[in-house]
mmCIF file of C-alpha atoms and ligand atoms in Angstrom:
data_model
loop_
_atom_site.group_PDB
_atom_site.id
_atom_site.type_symbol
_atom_site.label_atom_id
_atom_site.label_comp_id
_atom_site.label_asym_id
_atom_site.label_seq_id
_atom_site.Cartn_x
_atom_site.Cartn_y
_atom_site.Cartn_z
ATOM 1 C CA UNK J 1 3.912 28.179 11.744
ATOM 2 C CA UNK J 2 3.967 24.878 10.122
ATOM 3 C CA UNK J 3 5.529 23.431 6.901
ATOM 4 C CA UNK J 4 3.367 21.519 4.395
ATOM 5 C CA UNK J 5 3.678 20.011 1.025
ATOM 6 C CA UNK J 6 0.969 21.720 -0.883
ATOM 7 C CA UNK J 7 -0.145 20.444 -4.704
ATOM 8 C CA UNK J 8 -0.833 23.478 -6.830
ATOM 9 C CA UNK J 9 -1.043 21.726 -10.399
ATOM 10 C CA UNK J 10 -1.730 18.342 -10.915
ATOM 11 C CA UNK J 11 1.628 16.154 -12.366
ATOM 12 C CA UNK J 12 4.106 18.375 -10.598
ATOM 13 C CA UNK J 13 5.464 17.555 -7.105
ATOM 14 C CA UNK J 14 3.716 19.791 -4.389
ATOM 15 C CA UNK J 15 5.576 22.639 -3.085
ATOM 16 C CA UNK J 16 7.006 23.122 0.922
ATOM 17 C CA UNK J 17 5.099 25.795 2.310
ATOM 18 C CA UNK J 18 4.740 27.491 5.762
ATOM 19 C CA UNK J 19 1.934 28.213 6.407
ATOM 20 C CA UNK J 20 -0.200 29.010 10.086
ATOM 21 C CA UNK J 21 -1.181 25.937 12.275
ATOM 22 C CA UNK J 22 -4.736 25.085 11.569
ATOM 23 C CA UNK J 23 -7.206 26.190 14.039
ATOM 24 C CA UNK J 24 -8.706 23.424 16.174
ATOM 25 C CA UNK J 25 -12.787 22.989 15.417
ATOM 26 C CA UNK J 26 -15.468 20.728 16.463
ATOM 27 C CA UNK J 27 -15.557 17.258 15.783
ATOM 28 C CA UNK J 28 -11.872 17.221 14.601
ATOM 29 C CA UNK J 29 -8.661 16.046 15.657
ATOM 30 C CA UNK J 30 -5.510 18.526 15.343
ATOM 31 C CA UNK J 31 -2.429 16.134 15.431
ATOM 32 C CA UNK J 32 1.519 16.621 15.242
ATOM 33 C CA UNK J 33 2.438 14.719 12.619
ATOM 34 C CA UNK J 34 5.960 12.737 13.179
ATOM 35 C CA UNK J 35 5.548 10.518 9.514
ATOM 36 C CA UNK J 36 3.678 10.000 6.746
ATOM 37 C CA UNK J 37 3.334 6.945 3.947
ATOM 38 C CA UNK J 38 4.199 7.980 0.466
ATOM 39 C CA UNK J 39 2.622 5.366 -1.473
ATOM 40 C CA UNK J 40 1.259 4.470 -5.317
ATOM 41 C CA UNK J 41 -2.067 6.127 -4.226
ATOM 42 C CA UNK J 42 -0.716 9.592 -3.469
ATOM 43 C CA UNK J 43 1.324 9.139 -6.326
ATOM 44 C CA UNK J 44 -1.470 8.934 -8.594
ATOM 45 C CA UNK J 45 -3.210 11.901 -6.807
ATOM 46 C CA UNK J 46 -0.506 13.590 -7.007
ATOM 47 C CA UNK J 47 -0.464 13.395 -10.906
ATOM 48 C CA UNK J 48 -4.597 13.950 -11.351
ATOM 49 C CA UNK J 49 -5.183 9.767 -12.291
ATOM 50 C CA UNK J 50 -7.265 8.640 -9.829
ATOM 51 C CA UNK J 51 -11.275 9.137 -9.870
ATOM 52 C CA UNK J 52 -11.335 10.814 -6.108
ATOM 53 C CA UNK J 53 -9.311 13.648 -6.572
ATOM 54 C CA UNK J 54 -9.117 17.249 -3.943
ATOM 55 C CA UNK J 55 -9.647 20.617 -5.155
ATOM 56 C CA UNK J 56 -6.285 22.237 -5.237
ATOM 57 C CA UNK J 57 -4.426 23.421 -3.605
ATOM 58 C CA UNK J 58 -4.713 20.515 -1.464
ATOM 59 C CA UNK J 59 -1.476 18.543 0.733
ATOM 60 C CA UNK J 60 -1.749 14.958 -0.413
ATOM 61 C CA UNK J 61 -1.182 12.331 1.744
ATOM 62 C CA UNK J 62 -3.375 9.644 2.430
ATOM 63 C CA UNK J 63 -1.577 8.048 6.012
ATOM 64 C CA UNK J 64 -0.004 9.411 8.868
ATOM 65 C CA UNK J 65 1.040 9.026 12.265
ATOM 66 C CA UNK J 66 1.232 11.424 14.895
ATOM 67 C CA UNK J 67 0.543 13.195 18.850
ATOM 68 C CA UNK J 68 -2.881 14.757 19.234
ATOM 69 C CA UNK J 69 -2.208 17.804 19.950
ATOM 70 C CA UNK J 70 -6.306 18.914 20.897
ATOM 71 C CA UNK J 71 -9.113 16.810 20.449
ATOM 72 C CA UNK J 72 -12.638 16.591 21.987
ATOM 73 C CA UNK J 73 -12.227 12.428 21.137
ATOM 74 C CA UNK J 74 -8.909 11.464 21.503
ATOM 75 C CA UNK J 75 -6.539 11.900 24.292
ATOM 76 C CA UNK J 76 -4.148 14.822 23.893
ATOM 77 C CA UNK J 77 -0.470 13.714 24.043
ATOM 78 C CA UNK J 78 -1.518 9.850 22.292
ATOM 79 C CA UNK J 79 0.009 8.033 19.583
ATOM 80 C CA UNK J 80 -2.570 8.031 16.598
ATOM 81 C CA UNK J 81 -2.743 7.280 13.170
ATOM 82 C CA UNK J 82 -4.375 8.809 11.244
ATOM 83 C CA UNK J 83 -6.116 7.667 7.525
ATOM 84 C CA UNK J 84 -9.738 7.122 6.025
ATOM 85 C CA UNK J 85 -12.292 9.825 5.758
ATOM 86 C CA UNK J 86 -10.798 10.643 2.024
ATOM 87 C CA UNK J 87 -7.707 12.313 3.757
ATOM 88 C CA UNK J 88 -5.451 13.060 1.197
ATOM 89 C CA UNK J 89 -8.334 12.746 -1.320
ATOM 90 C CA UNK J 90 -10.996 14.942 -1.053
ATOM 91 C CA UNK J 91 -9.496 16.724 2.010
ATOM 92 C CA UNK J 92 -6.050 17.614 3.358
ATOM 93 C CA UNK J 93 -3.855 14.890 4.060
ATOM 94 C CA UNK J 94 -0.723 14.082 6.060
ATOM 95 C CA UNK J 95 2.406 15.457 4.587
ATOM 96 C CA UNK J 96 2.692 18.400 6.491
ATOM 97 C CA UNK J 97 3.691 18.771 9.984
ATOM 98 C CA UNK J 98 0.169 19.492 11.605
ATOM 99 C CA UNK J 99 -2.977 18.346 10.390
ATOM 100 C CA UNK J 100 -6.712 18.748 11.495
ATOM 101 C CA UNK J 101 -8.468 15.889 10.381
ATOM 102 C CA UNK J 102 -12.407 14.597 11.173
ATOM 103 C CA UNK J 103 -12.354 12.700 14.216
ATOM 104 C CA UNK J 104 -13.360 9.484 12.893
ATOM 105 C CA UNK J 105 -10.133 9.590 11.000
ATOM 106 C CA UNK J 106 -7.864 9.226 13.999
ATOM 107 C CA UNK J 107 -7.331 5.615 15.684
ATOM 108 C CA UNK J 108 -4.964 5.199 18.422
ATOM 109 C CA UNK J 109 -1.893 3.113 18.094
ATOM 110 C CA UNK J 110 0.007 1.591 21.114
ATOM 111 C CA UNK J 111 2.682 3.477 22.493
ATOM 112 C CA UNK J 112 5.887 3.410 21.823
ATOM 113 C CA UNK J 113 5.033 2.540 17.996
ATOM 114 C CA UNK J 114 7.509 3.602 15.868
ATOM 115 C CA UNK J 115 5.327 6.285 13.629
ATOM 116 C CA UNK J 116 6.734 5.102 9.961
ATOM 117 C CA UNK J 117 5.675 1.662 10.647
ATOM 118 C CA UNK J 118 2.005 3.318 12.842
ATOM 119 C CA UNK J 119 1.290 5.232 9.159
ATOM 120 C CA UNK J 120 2.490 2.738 6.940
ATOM 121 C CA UNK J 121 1.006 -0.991 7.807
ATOM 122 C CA UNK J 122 -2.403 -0.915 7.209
ATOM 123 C CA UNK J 123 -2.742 -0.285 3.360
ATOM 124 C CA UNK J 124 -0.395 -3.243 2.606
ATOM 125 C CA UNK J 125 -1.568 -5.717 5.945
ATOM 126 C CA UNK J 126 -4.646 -5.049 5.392
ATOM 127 C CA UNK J 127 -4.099 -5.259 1.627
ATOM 128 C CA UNK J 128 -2.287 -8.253 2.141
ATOM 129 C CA UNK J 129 -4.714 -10.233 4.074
ATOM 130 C CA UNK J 130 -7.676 -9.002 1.859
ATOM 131 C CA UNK J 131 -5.837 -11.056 -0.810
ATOM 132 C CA UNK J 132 -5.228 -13.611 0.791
ATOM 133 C CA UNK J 133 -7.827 -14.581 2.635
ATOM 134 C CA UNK J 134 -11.320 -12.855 1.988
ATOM 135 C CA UNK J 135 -10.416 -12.646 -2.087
ATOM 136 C CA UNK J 136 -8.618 -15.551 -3.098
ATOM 137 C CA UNK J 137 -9.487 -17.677 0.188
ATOM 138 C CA UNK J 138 -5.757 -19.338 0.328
ATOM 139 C CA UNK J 139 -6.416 -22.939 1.687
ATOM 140 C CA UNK J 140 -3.086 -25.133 3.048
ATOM 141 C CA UNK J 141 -1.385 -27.047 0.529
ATOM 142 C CA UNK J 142 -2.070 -24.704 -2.201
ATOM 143 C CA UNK J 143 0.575 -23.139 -4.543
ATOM 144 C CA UNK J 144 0.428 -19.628 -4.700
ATOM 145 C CA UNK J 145 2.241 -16.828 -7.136
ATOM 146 C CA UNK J 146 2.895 -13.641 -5.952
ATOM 147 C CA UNK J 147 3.799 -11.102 -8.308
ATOM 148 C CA UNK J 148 5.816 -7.679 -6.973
ATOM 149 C CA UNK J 149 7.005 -10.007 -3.911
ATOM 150 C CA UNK J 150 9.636 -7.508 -2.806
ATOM 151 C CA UNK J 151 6.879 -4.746 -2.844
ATOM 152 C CA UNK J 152 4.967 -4.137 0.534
ATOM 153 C CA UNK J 153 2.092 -5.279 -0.189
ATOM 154 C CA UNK J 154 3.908 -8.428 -2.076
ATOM 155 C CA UNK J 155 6.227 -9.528 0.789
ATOM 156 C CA UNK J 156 3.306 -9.250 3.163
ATOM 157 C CA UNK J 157 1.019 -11.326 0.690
ATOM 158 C CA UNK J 158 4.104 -13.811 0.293
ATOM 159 C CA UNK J 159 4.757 -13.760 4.510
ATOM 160 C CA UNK J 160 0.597 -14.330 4.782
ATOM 161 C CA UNK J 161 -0.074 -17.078 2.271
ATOM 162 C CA UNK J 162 3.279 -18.720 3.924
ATOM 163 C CA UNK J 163 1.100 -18.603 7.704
ATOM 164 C CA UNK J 164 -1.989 -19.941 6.090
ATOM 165 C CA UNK J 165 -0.281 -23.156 4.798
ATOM 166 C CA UNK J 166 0.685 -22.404 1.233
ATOM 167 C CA UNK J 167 3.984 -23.172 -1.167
ATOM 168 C CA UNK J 168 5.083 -19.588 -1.962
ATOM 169 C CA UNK J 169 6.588 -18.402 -5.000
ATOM 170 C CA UNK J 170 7.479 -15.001 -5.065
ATOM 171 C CA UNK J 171 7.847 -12.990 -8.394
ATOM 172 C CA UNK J 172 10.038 -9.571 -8.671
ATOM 173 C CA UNK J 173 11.219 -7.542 -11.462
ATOM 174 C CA UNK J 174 14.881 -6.469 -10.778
ATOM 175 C CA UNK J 175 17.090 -9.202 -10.038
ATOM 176 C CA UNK J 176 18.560 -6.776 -7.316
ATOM 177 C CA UNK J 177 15.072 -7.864 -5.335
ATOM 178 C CA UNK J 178 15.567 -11.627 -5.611
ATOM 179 C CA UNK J 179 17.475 -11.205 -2.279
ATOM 180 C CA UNK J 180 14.110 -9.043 -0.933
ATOM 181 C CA UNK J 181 11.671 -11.664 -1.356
ATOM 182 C CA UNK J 182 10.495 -12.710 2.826
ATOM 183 C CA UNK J 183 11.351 -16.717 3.169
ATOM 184 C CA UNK J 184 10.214 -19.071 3.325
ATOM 185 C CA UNK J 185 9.019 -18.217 -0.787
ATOM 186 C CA UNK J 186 11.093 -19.626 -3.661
ATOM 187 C CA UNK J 187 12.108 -16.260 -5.590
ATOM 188 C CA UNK J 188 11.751 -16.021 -9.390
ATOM 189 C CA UNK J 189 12.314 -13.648 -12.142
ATOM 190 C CA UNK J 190 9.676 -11.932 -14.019
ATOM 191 C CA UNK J 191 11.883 -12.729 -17.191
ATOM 192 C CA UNK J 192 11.976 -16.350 -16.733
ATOM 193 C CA UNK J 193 8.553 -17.125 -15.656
ATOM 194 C CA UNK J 194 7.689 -20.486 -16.772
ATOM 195 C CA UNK J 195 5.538 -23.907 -15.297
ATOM 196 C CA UNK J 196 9.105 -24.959 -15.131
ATOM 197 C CA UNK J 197 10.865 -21.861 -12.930
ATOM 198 C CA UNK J 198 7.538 -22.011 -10.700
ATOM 199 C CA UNK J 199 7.852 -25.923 -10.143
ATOM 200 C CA UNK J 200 4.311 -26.517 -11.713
ATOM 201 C CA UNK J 201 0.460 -25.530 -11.857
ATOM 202 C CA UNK J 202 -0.268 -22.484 -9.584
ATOM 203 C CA UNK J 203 -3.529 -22.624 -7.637
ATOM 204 C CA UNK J 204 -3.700 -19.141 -6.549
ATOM 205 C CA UNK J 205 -2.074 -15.727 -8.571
ATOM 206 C CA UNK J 206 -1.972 -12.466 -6.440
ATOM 207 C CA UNK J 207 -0.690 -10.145 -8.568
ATOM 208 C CA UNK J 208 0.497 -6.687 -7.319
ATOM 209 C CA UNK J 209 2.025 -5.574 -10.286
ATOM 210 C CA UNK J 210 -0.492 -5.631 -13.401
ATOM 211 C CA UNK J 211 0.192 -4.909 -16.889
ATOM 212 C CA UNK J 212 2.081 -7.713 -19.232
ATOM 213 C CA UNK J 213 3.027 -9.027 -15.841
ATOM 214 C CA UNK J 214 -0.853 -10.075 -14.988
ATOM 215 C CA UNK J 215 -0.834 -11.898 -18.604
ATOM 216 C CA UNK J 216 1.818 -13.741 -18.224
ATOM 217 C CA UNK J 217 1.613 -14.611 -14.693
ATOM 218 C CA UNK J 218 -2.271 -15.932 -15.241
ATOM 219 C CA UNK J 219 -1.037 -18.402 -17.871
ATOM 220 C CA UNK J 220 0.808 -20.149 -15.159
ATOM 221 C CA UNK J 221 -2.609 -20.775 -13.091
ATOM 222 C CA UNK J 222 -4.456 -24.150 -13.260
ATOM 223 C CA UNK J 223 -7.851 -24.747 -14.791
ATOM 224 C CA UNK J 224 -10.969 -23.705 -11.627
ATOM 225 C CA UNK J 225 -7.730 -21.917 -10.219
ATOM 226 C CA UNK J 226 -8.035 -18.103 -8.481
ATOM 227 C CA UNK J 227 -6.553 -15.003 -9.499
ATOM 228 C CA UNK J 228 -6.789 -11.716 -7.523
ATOM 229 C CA UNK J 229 -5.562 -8.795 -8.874
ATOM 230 C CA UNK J 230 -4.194 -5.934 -6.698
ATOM 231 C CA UNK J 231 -2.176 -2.915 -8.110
ATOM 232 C CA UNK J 232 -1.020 -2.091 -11.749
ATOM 233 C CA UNK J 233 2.692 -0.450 -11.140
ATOM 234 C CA UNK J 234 3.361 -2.168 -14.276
ATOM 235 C CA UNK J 235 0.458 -0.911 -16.331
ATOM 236 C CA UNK J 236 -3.408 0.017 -15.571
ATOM 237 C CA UNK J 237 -4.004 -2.590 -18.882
ATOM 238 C CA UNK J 238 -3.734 -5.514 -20.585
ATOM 239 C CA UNK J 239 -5.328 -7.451 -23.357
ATOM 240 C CA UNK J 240 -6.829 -10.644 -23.254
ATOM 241 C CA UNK J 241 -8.415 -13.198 -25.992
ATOM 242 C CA UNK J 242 -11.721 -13.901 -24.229
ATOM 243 C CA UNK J 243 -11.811 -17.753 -26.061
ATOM 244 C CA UNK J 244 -8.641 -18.333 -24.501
ATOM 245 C CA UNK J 245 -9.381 -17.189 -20.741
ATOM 246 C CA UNK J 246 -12.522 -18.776 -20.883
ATOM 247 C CA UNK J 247 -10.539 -21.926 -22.398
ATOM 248 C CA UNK J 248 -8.280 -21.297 -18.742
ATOM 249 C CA UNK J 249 -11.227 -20.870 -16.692
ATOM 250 C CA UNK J 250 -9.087 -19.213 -13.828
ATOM 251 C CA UNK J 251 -11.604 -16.733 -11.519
ATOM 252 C CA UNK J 252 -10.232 -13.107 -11.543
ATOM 253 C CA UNK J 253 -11.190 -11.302 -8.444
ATOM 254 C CA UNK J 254 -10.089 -7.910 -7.651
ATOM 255 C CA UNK J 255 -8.599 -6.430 -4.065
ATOM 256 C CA UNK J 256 -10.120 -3.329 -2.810
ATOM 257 C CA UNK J 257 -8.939 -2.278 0.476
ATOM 258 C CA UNK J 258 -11.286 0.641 0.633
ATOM 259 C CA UNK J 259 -14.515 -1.206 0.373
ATOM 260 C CA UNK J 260 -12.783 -3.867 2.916
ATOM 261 C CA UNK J 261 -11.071 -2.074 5.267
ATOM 262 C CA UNK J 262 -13.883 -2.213 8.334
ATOM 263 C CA UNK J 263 -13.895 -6.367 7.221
ATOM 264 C CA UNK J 264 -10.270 -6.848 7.133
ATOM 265 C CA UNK J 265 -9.809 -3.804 10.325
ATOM 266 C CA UNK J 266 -9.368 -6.122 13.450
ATOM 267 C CA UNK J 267 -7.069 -8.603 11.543
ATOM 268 C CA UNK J 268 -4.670 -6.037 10.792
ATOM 269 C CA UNK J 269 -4.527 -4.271 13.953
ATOM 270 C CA UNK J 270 -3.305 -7.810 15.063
ATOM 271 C CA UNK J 271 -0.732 -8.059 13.104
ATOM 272 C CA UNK J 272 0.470 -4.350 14.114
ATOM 273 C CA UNK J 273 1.789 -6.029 17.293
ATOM 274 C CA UNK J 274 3.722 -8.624 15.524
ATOM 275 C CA UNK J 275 5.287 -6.357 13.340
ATOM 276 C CA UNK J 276 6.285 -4.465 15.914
ATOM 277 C CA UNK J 277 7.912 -7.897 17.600
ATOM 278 C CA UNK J 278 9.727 -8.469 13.965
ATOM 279 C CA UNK J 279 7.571 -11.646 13.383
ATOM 280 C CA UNK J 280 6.381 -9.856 10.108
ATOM 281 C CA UNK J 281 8.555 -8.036 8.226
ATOM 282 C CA UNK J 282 8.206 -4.795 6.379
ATOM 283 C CA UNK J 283 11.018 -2.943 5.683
ATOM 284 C CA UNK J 284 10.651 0.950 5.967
ATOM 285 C CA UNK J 285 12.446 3.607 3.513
ATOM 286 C CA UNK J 286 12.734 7.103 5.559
ATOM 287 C CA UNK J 287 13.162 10.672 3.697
ATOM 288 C CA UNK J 288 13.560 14.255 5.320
ATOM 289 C CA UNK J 289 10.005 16.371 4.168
ATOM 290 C CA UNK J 290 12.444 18.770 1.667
ATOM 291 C CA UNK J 291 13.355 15.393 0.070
ATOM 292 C CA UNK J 292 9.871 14.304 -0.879
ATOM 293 C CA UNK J 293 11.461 14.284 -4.922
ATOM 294 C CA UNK J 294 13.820 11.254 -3.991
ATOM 295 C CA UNK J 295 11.252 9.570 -1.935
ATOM 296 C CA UNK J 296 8.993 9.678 -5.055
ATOM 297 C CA UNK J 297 11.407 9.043 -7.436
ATOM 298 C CA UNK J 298 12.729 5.755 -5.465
ATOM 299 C CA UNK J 299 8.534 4.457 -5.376
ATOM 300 C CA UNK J 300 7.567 5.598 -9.069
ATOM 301 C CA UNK J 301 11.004 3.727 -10.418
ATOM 302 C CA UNK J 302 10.220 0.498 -8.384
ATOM 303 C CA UNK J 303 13.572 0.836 -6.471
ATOM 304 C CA UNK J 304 12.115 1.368 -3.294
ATOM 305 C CA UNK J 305 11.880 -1.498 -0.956
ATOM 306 C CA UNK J 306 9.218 -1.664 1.175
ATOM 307 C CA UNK J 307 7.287 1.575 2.267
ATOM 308 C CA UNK J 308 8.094 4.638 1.507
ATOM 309 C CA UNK J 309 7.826 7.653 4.835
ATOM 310 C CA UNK J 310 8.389 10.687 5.204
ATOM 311 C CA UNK J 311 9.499 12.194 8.521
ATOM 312 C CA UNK J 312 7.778 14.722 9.966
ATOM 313 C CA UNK J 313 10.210 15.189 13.104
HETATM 314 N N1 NAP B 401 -6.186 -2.796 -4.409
HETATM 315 C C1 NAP B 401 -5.950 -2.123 -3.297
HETATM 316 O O1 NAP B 401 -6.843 -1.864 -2.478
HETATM 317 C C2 NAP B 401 -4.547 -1.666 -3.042
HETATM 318 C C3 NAP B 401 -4.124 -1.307 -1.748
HETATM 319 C C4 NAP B 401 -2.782 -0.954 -1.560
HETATM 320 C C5 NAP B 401 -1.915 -0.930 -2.650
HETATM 321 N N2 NAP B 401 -2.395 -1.229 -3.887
HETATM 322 C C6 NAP B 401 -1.543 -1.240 -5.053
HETATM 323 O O2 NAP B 401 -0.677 -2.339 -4.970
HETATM 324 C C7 NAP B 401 0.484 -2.078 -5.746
HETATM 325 C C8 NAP B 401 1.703 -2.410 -4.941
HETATM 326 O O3 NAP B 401 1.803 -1.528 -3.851
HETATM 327 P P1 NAP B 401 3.076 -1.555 -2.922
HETATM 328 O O4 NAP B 401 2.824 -0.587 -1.834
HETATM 329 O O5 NAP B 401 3.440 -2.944 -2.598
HETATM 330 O O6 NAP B 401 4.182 -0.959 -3.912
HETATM 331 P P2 NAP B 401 5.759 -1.208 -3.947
HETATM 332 O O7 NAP B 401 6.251 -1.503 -2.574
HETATM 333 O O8 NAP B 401 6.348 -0.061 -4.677
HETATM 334 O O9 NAP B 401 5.898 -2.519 -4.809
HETATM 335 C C9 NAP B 401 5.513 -2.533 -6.149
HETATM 336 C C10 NAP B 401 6.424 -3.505 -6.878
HETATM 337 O O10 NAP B 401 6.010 -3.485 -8.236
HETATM 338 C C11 NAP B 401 7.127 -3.844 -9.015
HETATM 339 N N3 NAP B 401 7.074 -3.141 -10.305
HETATM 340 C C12 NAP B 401 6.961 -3.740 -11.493
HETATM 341 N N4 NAP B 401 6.923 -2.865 -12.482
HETATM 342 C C13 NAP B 401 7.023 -1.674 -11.916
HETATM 343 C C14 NAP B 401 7.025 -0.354 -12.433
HETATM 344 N N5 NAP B 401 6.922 -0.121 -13.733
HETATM 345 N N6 NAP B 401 7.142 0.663 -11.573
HETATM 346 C C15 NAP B 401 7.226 0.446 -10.241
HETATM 347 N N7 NAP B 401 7.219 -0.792 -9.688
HETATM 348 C C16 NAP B 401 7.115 -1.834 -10.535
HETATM 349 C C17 NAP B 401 8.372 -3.506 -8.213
HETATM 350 O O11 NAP B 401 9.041 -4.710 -8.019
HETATM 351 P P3 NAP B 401 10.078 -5.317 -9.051
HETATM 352 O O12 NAP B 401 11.308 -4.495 -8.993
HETATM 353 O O13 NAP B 401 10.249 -6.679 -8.483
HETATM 354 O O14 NAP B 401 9.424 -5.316 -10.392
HETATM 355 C C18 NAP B 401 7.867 -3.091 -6.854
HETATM 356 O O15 NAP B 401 8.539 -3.785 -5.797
HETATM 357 C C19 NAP B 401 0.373 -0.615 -6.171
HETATM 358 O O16 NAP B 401 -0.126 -0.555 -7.491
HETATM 359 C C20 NAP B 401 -0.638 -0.042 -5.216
HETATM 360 O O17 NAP B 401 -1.312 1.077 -5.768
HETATM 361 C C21 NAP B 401 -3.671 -1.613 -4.100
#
């Protein structure tokens, strides 16, 4: 038997289940999982707001990391992770203990990876580095905003624009974060954002956060400046007086990390290794499967820092 977190209505937490060890098929992958990402994405599965959504009862979970267990594709007893192929979406995901996933879902990770960091860097790297280089095409010299710069994708996109030449200033919420914010960035409050607190025009915004925080943070960008928007943790809207952002003329591009993640794939596999070396830093919160209610609780409240795993043993 194996225990799984199973969604039966959507906007309540799934439910831990045993349940039998799926039987291995063709052109899948069965895997022991050891952790799993909890991240804004499952969250919003999880509550039925996001437009790819499983038929339930379905175990959410859209990263993992894990052993292949039996596999006509990938060697049996290898460190994989596993993420892609709408896992966790359209099909079951990774926050159970076993999972048989579509082969082309499963890429092998170097051994000796620790799992939570094996299922947890690619959506915020590769995030990360979609913002910064392919979307908002940070050049050296520039001054760059990051918004949610405690957050995983934030301290990555702060650590990033920091390699590729850039002044840093890193935005966060809760004073507590100030402290959380990767150097070499300057660290300001969201309450006190001003040209004054971010020492002047802003070439580039990369906002992770959204909502009233987007508005305010675009005001600080200068005229023929970039924006790129990637989350909304803060809200999925805001308003905006089209004479006036026209007036601004600052280009608002958007992230996407599912329509760039074969672009962005080789970059971020990179940076795996120097993560691993503690060159990059993402810091990693770990919960026990029956405690998947604090785990969410700590991500939907914004308390979390860094990812979010659970572990899978
Ligand atoms: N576009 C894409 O392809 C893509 C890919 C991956 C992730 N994302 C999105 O990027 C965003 C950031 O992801 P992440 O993994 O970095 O998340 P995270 O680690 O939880 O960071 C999000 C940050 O947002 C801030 N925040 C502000 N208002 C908040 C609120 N009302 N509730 C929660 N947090 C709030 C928090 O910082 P403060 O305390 O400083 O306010 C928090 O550190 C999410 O919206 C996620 O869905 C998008």
């Amino acid at each position: 038997m194996s225990r799984a977190l199973v969604l039966e209505t959507f906007g309540a937490l799934p439910r831990l289940v045993e349940r039998p060890i799926p039987e291995p098929r063709p052109g899948h992958t069965l895997v022991r999982l050891s952790a799993a990402a909890v991240t804004h994405l499952d969250l919003n599965v999880v509550d039925g707001r996001f437009g790819i959504l499983p038929d339930l009862p379905a175990v959410p979970g859209t990263a993992g990391a894990g052993t292949v267990l039996a596999s006509d594709t990938h060697p049996e007893g290898s460190l994989v992770q596993l993420r892609g192929k709408a896992l966790g979406l359209r099909r079951d995901g990774c926050w159970a203990e076993h999972a048989l996933v579509p082969d082309a879902a499963v890429e092998a990770v170097p051994a000796g990876t620790d799992p939570a960091l094996a299922c947890s860097y690619f959506s915020p790297v590769g995030t990360a580095w979609a913002a910064v280089h392919p979307v908002a095409a940070v050049l050296p010299g520039e001054r760059v905003l990051v918004t949610g710069a405690a957050g995983a994708v934030g301290a990555l996109t702060v650590q990033l624009a920091a390699r590729a030449g850039a002044e840093v200033v890193g935005v966060v919420g809760r004073p507590a974060k100030l402290a959380h914010v990767p150097p070499p960035a300057k660290a300001v409050s969201a309450a006190e954002l001003s040209p004054e607190a971010v020492g002047g025009p802003i070439d580039v915004l990369i906002d992770t956060v959204g909502g009233p925080v987007l508005r305010d943070a675009l005001r600080l960008v200068r005229p023929r400046g970039r924006a790129a928007l990637v989350g909304y943790t803060a809200g999925r809207e805001f308003t905006v007086d089209l004479a006036d952002f026209l007036l601004a003329d600052v280009s608002l591009r958007t992230v996407n990390l599912m329509s760039r993640a074969a672009e962005v794939a080789g970059d971020v596999r990179r940076l795996l290794a120097e993560l691993t070396a503690g060159e990059l830093t993402l810091p990693i919160e770990r919960y026990a499967l029956d405690d998947l209610a604090e785990a969410v609780e700590r991500l939907r409240t914004g308390e979390a820092v860094g990812r979010v795993t659970l572990d899978l043993g």
